[in-house]
Coordinates of C-alpha atoms in Angstrom, one line a residue:
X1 CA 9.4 2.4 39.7
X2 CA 9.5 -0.5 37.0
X3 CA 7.3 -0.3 34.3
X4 CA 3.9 -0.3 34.5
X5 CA 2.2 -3.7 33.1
X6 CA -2.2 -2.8 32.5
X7 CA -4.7 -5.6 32.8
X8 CA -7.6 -4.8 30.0
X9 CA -10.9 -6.3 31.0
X10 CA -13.7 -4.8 28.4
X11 CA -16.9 -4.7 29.6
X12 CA -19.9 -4.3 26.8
X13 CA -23.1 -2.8 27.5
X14 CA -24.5 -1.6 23.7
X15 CA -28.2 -0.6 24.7
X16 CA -28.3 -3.3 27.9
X17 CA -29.7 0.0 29.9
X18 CA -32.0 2.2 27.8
X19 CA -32.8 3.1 30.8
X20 CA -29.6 5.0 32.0
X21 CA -27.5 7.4 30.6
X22 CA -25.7 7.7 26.9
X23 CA -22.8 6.9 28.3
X24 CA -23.8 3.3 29.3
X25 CA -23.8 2.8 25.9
X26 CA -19.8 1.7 26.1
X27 CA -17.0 -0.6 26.9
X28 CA -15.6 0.0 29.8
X29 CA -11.5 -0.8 31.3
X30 CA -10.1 -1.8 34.4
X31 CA -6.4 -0.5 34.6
X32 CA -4.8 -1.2 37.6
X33 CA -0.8 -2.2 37.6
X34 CA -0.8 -6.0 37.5
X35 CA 0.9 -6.7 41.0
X36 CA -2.1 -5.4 42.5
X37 CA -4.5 -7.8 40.6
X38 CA -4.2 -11.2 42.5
X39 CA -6.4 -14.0 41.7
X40 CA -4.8 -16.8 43.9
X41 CA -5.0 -17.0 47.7
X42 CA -2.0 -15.7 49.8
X43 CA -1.2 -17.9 52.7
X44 CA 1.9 -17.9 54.5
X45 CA 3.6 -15.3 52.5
X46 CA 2.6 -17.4 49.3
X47 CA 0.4 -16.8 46.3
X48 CA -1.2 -20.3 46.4
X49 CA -3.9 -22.1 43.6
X50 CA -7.0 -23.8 44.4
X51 CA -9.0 -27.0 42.4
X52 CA -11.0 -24.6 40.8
X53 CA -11.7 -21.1 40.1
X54 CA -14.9 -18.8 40.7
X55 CA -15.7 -15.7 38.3
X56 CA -15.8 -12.3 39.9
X57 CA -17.9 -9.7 38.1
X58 CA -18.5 -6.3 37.3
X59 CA -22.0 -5.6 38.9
X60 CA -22.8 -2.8 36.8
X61 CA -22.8 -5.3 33.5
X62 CA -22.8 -8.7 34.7
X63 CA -19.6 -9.0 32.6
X64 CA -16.4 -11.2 34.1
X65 CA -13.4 -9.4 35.3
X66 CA -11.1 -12.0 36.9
X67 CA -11.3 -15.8 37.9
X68 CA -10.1 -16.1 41.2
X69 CA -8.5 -19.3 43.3
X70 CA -11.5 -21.1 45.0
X71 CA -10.1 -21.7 48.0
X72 CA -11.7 -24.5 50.3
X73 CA -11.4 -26.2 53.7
X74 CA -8.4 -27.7 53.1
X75 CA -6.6 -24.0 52.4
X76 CA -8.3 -23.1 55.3
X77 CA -6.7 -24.8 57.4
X78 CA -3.2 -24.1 56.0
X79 CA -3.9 -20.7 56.6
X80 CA -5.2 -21.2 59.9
X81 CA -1.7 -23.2 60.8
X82 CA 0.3 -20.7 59.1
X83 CA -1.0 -18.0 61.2
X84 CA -0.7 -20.2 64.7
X85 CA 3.3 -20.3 63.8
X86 CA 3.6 -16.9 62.7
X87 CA 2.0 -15.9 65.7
X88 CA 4.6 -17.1 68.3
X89 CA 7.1 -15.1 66.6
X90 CA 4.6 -12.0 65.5
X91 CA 3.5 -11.6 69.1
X92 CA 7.6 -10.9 70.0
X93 CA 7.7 -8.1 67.9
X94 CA 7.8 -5.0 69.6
X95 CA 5.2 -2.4 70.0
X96 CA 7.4 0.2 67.8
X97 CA 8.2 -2.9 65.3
X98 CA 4.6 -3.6 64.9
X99 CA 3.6 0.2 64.4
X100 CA 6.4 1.1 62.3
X101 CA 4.8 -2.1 60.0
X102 CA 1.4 -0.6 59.7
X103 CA 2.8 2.3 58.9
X104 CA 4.5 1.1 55.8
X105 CA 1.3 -0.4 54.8
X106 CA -0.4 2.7 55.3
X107 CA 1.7 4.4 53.2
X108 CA 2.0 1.7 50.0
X109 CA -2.1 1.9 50.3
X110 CA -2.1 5.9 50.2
X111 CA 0.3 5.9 47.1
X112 CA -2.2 3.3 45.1
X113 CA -5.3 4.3 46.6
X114 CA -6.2 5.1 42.8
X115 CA -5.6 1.5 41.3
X116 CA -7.5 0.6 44.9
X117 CA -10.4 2.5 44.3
X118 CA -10.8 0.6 40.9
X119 CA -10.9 -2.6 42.0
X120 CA -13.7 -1.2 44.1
X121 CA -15.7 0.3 41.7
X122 CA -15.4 -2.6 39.1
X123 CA -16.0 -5.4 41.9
X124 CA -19.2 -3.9 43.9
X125 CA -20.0 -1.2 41.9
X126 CA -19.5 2.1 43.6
X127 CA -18.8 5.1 42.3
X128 CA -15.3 6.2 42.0
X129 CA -15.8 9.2 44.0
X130 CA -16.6 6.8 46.5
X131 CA -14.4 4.0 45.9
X132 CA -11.7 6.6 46.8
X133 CA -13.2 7.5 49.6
X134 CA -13.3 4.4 50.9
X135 CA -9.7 4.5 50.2
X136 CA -8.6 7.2 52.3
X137 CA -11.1 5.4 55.1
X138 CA -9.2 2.1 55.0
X139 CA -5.8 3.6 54.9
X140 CA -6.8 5.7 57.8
X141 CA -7.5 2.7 60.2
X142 CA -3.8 0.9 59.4
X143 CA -2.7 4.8 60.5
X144 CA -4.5 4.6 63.5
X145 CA -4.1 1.7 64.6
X146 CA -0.3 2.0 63.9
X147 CA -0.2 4.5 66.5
X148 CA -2.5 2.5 69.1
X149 CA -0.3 -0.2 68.8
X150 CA 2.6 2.0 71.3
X151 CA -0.3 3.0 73.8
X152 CA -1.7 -0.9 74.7
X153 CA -1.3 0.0 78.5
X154 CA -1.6 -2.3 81.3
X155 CA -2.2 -1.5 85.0
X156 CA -0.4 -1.6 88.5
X157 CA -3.2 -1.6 91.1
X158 CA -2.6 -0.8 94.6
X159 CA -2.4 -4.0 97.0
X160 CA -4.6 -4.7 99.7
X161 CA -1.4 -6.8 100.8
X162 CA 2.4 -5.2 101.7
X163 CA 3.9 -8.3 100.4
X164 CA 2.6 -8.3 97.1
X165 CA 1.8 -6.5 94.2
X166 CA -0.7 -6.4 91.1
X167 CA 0.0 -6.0 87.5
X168 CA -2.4 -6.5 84.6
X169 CA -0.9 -7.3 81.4
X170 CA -2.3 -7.2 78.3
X171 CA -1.2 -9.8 75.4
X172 CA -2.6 -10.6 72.3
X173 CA -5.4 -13.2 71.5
X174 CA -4.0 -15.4 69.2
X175 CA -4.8 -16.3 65.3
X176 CA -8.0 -14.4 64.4
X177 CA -10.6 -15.0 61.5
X178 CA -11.5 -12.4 59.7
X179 CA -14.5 -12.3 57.7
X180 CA -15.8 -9.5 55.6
X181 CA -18.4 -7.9 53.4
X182 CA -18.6 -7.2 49.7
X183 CA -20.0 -3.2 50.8
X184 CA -16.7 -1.7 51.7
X185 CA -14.3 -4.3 50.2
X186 CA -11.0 -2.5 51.8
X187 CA -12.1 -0.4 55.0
X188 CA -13.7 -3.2 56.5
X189 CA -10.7 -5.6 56.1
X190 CA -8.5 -2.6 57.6
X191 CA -10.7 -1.7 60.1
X192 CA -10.3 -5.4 61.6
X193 CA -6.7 -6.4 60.6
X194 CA -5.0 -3.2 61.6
X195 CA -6.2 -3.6 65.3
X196 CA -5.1 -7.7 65.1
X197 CA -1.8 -6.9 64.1
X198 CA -1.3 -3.9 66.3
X199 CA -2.6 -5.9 69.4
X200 CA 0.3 -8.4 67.9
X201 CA -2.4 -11.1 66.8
X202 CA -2.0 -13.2 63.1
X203 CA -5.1 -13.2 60.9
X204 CA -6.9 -15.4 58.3
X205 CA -9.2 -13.0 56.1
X206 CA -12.2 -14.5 54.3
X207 CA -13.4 -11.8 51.7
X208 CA -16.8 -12.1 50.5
X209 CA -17.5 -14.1 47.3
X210 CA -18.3 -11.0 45.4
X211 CA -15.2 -8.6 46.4
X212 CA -12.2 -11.0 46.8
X213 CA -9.9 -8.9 44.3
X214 CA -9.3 -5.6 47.1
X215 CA -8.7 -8.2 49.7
X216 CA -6.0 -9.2 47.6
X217 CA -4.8 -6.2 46.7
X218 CA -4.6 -5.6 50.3
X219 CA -2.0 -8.8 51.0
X220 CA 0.0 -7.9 48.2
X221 CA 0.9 -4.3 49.5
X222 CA 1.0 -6.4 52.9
X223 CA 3.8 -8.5 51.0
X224 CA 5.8 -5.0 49.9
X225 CA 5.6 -3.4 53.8
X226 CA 7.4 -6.3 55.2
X227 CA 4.1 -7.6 57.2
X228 CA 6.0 -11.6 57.9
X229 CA 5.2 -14.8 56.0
X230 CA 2.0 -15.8 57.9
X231 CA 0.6 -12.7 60.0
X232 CA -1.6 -11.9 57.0
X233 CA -3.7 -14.5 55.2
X234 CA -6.0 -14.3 52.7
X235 CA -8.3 -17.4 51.9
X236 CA -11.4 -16.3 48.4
X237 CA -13.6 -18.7 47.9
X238 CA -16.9 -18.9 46.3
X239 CA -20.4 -19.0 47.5
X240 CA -20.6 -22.9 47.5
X241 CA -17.6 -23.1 49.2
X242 CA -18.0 -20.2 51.9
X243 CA -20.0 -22.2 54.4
X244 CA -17.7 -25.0 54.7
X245 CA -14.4 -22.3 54.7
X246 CA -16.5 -20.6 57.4
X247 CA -16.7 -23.8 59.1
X248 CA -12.8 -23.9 59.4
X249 CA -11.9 -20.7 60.5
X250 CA -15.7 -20.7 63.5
X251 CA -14.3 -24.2 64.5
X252 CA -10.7 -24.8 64.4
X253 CA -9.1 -25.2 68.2
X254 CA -6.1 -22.9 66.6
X255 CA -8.5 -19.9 66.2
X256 CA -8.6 -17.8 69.1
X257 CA -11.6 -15.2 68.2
X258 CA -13.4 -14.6 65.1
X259 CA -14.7 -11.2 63.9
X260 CA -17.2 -11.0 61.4
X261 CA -19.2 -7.6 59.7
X262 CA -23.0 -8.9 57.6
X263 CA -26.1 -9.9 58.0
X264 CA -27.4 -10.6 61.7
X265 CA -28.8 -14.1 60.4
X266 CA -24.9 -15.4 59.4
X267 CA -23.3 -13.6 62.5
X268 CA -25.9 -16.3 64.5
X269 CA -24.4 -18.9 62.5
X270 CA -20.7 -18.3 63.3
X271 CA -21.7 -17.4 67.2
X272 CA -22.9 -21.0 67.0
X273 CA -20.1 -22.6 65.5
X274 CA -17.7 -20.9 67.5
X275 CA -18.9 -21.6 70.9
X276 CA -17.8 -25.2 71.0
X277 CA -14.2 -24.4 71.4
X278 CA -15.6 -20.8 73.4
X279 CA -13.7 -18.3 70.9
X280 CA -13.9 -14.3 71.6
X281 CA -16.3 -12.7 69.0
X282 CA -16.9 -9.4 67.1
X283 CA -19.8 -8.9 65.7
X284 CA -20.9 -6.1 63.6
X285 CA -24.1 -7.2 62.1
X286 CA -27.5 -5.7 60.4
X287 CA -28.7 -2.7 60.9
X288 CA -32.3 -0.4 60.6
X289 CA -31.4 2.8 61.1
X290 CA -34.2 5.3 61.6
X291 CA -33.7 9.1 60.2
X292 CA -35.9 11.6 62.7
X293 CA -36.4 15.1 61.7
X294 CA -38.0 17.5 64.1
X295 CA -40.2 20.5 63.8
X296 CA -37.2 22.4 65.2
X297 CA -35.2 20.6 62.8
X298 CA -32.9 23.3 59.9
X299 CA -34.6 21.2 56.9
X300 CA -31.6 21.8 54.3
X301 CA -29.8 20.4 56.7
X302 CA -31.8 17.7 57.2
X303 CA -32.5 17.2 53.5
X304 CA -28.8 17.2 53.2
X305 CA -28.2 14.5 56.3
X306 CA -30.9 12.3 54.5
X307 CA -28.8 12.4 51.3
X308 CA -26.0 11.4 52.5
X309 CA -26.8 9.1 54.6
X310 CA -29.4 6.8 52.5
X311 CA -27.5 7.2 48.8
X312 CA -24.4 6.3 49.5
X313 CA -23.0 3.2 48.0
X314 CA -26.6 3.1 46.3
X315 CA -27.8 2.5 49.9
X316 CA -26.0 -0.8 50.7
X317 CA -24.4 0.3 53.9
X318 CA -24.9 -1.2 57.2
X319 CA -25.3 2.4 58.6
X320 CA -27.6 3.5 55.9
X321 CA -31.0 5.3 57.1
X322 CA -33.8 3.2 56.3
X323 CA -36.7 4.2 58.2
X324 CA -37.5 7.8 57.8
X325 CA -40.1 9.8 60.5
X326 CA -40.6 13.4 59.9
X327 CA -43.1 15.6 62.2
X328 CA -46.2 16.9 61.1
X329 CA -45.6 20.2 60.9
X330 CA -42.5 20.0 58.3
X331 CA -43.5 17.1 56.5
X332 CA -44.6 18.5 53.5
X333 CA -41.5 21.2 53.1
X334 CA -38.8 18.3 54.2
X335 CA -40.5 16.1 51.4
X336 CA -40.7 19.0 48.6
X337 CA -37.0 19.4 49.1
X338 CA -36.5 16.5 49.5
X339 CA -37.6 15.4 46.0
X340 CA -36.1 18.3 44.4
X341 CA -32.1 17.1 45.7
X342 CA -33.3 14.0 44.5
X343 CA -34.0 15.1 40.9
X344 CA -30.7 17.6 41.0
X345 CA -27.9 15.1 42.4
X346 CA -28.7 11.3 42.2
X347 CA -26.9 10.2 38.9
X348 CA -27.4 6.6 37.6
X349 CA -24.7 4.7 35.7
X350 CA -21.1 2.5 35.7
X351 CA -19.0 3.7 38.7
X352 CA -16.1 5.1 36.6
X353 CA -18.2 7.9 34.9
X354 CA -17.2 10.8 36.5
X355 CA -20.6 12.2 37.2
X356 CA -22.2 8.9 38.7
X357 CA -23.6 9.4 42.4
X358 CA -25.8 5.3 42.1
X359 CA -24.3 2.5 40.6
X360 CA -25.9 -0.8 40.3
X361 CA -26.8 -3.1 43.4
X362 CA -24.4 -6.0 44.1
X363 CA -26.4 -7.8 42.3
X364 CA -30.2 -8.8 41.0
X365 CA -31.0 -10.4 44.4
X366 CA -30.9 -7.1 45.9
X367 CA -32.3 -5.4 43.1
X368 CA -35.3 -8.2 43.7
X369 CA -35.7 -7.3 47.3
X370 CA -36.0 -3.4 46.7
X371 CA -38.5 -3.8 44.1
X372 CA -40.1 -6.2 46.5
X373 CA -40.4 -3.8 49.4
X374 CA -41.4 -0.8 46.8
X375 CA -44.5 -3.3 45.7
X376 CA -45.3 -4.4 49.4
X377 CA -45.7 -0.6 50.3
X378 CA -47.7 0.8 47.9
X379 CA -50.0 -2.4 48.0
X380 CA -50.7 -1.3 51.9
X381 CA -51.1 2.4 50.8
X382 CA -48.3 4.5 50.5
X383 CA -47.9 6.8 47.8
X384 CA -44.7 6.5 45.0
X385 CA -43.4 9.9 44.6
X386 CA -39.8 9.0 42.8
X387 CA -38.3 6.8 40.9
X388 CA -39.5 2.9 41.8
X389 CA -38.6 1.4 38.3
X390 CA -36.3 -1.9 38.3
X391 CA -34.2 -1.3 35.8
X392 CA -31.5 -3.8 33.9
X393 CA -29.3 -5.6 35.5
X394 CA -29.1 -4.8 39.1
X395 CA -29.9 -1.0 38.3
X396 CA -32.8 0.2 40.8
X397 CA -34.3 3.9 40.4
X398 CA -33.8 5.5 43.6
X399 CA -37.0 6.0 45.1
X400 CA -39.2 8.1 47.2
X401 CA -42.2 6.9 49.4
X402 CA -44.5 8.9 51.2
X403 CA -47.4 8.0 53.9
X404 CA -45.5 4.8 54.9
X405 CA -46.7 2.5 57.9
X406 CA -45.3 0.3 60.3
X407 CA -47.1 -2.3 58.9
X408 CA -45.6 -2.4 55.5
X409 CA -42.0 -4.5 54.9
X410 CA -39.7 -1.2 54.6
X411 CA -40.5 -0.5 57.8
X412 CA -40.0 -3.8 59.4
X413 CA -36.2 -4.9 57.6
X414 CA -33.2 -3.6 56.9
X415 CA -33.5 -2.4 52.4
X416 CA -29.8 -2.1 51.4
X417 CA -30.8 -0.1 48.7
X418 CA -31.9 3.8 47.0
X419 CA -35.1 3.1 48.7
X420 CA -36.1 6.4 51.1
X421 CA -39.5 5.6 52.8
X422 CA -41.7 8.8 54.7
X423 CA -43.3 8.0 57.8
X424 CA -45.1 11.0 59.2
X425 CA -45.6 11.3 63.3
X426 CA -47.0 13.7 65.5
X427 CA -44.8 13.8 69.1
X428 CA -41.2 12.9 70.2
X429 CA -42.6 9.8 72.1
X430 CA -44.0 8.5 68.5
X431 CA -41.1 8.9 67.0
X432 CA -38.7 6.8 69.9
X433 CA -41.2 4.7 70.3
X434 CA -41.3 3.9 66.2
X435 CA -37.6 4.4 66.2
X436 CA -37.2 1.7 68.8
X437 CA -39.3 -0.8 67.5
X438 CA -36.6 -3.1 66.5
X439 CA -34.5 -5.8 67.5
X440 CA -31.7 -4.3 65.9
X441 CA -29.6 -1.4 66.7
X442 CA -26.3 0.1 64.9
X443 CA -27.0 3.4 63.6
X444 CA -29.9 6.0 64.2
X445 CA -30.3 9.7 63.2
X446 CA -31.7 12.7 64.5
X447 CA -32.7 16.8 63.5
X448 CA -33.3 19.0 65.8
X449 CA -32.3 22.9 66.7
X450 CA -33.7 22.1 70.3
X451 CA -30.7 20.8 73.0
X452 CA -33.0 19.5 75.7
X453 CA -34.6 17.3 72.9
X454 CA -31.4 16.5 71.6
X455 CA -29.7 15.0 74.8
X456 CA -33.5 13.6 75.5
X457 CA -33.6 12.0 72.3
X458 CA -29.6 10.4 71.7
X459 CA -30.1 8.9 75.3
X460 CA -33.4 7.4 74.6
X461 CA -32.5 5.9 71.1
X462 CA -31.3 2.2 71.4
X463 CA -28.8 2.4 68.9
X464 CA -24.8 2.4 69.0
X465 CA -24.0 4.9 66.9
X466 CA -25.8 8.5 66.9
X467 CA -26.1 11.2 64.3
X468 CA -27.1 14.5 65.9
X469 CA -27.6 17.0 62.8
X470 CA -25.1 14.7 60.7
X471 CA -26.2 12.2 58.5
X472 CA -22.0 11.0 58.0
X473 CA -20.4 9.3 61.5
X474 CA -17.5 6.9 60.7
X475 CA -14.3 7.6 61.9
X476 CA -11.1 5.7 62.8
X477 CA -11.2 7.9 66.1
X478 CA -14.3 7.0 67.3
X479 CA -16.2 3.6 68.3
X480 CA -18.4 1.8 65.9
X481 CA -20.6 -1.0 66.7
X482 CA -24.1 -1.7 67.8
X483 CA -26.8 -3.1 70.5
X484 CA -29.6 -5.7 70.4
X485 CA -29.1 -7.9 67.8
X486 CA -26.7 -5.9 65.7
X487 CA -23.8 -7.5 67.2
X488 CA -21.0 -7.3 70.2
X489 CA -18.1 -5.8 70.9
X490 CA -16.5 -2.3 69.0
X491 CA -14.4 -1.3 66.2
X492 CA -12.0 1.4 65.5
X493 CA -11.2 4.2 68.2
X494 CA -8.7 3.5 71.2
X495 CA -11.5 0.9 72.0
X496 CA -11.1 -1.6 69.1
X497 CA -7.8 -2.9 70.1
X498 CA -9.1 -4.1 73.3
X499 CA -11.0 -7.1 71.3
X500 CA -7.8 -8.6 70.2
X501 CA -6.2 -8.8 73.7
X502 CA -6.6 -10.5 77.1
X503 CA -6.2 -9.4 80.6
X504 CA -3.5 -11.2 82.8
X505 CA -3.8 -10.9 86.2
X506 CA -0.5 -11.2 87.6
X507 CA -0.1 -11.9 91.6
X508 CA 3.7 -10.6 92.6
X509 CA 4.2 -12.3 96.2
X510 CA 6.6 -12.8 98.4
X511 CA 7.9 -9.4 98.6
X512 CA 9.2 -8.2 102.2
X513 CA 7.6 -4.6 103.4

């Protein structure tokens, strides 16, 4: 390997958090090997400038990192017709071509999944011991779906006729939009892409504002595994310019389906501008995920399930739990223990410090909205048992509520952040009935030692994904997506290939018996 060139960006905190840890109290590097920082757009196998430039910043000190190309419509669209023209020779490719493709890529992200994981950490915030999980996550999809790519089977069905007979084919799409979160900067890029360009369809990716530099990343290891001049694009542009970028790749006659992961008031907004031309649609949207634990629950377990599932990424995941019911007759010894794995394992400070477990929110906005919910809740009565200090920056305490109500805001939308609030119920038909309250429904939890509850309950819940006695459920192998309002169609598994193809009916006549 040629030598290694290292971007430097210091980042200064001196006493910004006295609030946090010593250790706050320094400058901090991003070192990554400068081919993988990218600050320009990549279109048709091109590093391409824009007018203009929008900072990208470190979350956990409001300090700059990189300027980045602010790509607008006009990009758009070059993307967009660099894709179409790719994808009449892309969609040629065989199976095994495509496969062996992804696997390359697969490989270049497994052998930088450390300079990866930086770029995550710096540009959302998460800890490293995340970021590099994350890593492994994304590279895992491009593996998967490498493999899927050989087994996209179409059928012969048996004729009603003798003189004929009935295939169904299976062909790609065409150009795909791709528009991502800042929450999992890589995976959910992968999880997306790898199934476009397995199914043989091009893509145009449109990283959020705040996370451009891993999409980047991702097209220049693209660039290295031989992925062709056009299949993958890469448009960053800034908040002003998203909506009108978005515009582009919802409207443009070109674009045959759009796929999109946020917030379930956006995902209305592309539906909207995509039905003019009558595009096929992914949408993995908001979430509320309720957290049940049982009388006949194991409560470490369930202490340990809530953990997990409500701290990571500082609570910003789609999948996080945010409403929490616990029976009567363990509430008191789920929420002692509860408090006390609080107090041992929840670590606040910069990402890259090894013994971090919360790093900031994306930014204040979010901070805001915790804070918000925090003050809405115990205005209506509940009672603050941890943390609940806004702290500098975008730093938020993780906090514990207990006595919660339906009627206050935590319990009525989705947090996206450390915020755990207790509601306390009395029967399983509470609980579901609480649970289901919602017009929302990706993830949902459950506790409970008792099996006819358990199949009772992961029927009943109106959810897409269930945790039975497991607070962690994404996996390349398995299906993720939700119902109601949190979106259409599925991602990942043997499934999530299916949403980049079509289904020809082909009528073969004439035959003699």
């Amino acid at each position: 390997m040629s030598a290694v060139c290292v971007l430097r960006t210091r980042c200064f905190l001196r006493q910004v958090f006295p609030g946090l840890s010593a250790a706050m109290n320094r400058s901090y590097s991003l070192d990554v090997t400068a081919p993988l920082l990218r600050t320009q757009g990549y279109v048709d196998g091109r590093w391409v400038s824009a007018a203009s430039v929008f900072p990208v910043l470190d979350p956990a000190t409001g300090q700059e990192i990189a300027r980045v190309a602010d790509c607008g419509p006009a990009e758009a669209k070059q993307a967009v017709d660099a894709a179409y023209k790719a994808f009449h020779s892309w969609k040629q490719y065989s199976a095994k071509e495509r496969s062996v493709l992804l696997r390359k890529w697969f490989d270049l992200l497994t052998l930088h999944k450390e300079d990866l994981a930086k770029l995550i950490t710096f540009e959302c915030g998460k800890p490293m011991r995340e970021s590099l999980g994350e890593m492994a996550y994304s590279a895992s999809f491009l593996e998967w779906f490498s493999e899927e790519a050989r087994r996209v089977y179409g059928d012969i069905v048996p004729s009603p006729a003798k003189d004929r007979k009935i295939l169904l084919l299976k062909q790609p799409v065409g150009v795909a939009s791709i528009i991502t979160p800042w929450n999992f900067p890589s995976a959910m890029i992968t999880r997306k892409v790898g199934a476009a360009l397995a199914a043989g369809c091009t893509v145009v990716v449109k990283p959020a504002e705040d996370t451009p530099l891993s999409a980047l990343a991702l097209a220049e290891l693209a660039e290295q595994a031989g992925i062709p001049a056009g299949v993958f694009n890469v448009v960053p542009c800034s908040r002003e310019k998203t909506p009108s970028v978005g515009e582009v790749l919802c409207t443009d006659p070109l674009v045959a389906k759009i796929s999109f992961t946020g917030s379930t008031a956006t995902g209305k907004v592309l539906l909207k501008l995509a039905a003019d031309t009558v595009k096929k649609a992914s949408m993995e949207l908001g979430g509320h995920a309720p957290f049940i634990v049982f009388d006949s629950a194991d409560v470490d377990m369930a202490v340990g399930g809530a953990m997990a599932s409500k701290f990571r990424n500082s609570g910003q995941t789609c999948v996080c739990s945010n409403r929490f019911l616990v029976q009567s007759g363990i509430y008191d010894r789920f929420m002692e223990k509860l408090g006390r794995a609080m107090d041992a394992e929840l670590r606040l400070g910069h990402g890259s410090e090894p013994d971090t477990t919360q790093g900031p929110l994306i930014n204040t906005r979010a901070a805001e909205k915790v804070a918000h919910q925090i003050s809405d809740a115990v205005s209506r009565g509940a009672k603050l048992l941890k943390g609940g200090k806004r702290l500098d920056g975008s730093f938020m305490e993780p906090t514990l509520l207990g006595d919660v109500t339906t009627e206050m805001l935590c319990t009525k939308e989705e947090t996206f952040g450390p915020l755990l609030p207790v509601i306390r119920f009395n029967s399983e038909d509470e609980a579901l009935a609480i649970a289901n309250a919602s017009n929302v429904g990706l993830a949902g939890y459950f506790y409970s030692q008792d099996v006819s509850q358990i199949w009772r309950v992961a029927e009943a819940l109106e959810v897409g994904l269930v945790g039975v006695n497991e607070g962690l459920l994404s996996t390349p192998e398995a299906t993720f997506g939700g119902v109601k309002q949190s979106g259409l169609g599925r991602e990942g598994s043997k499934y999530g290939i299916d949403e980049y193809l079509e289904i020809k009916y082909m009528c073969f006549g004439g035959l003699k018996p």
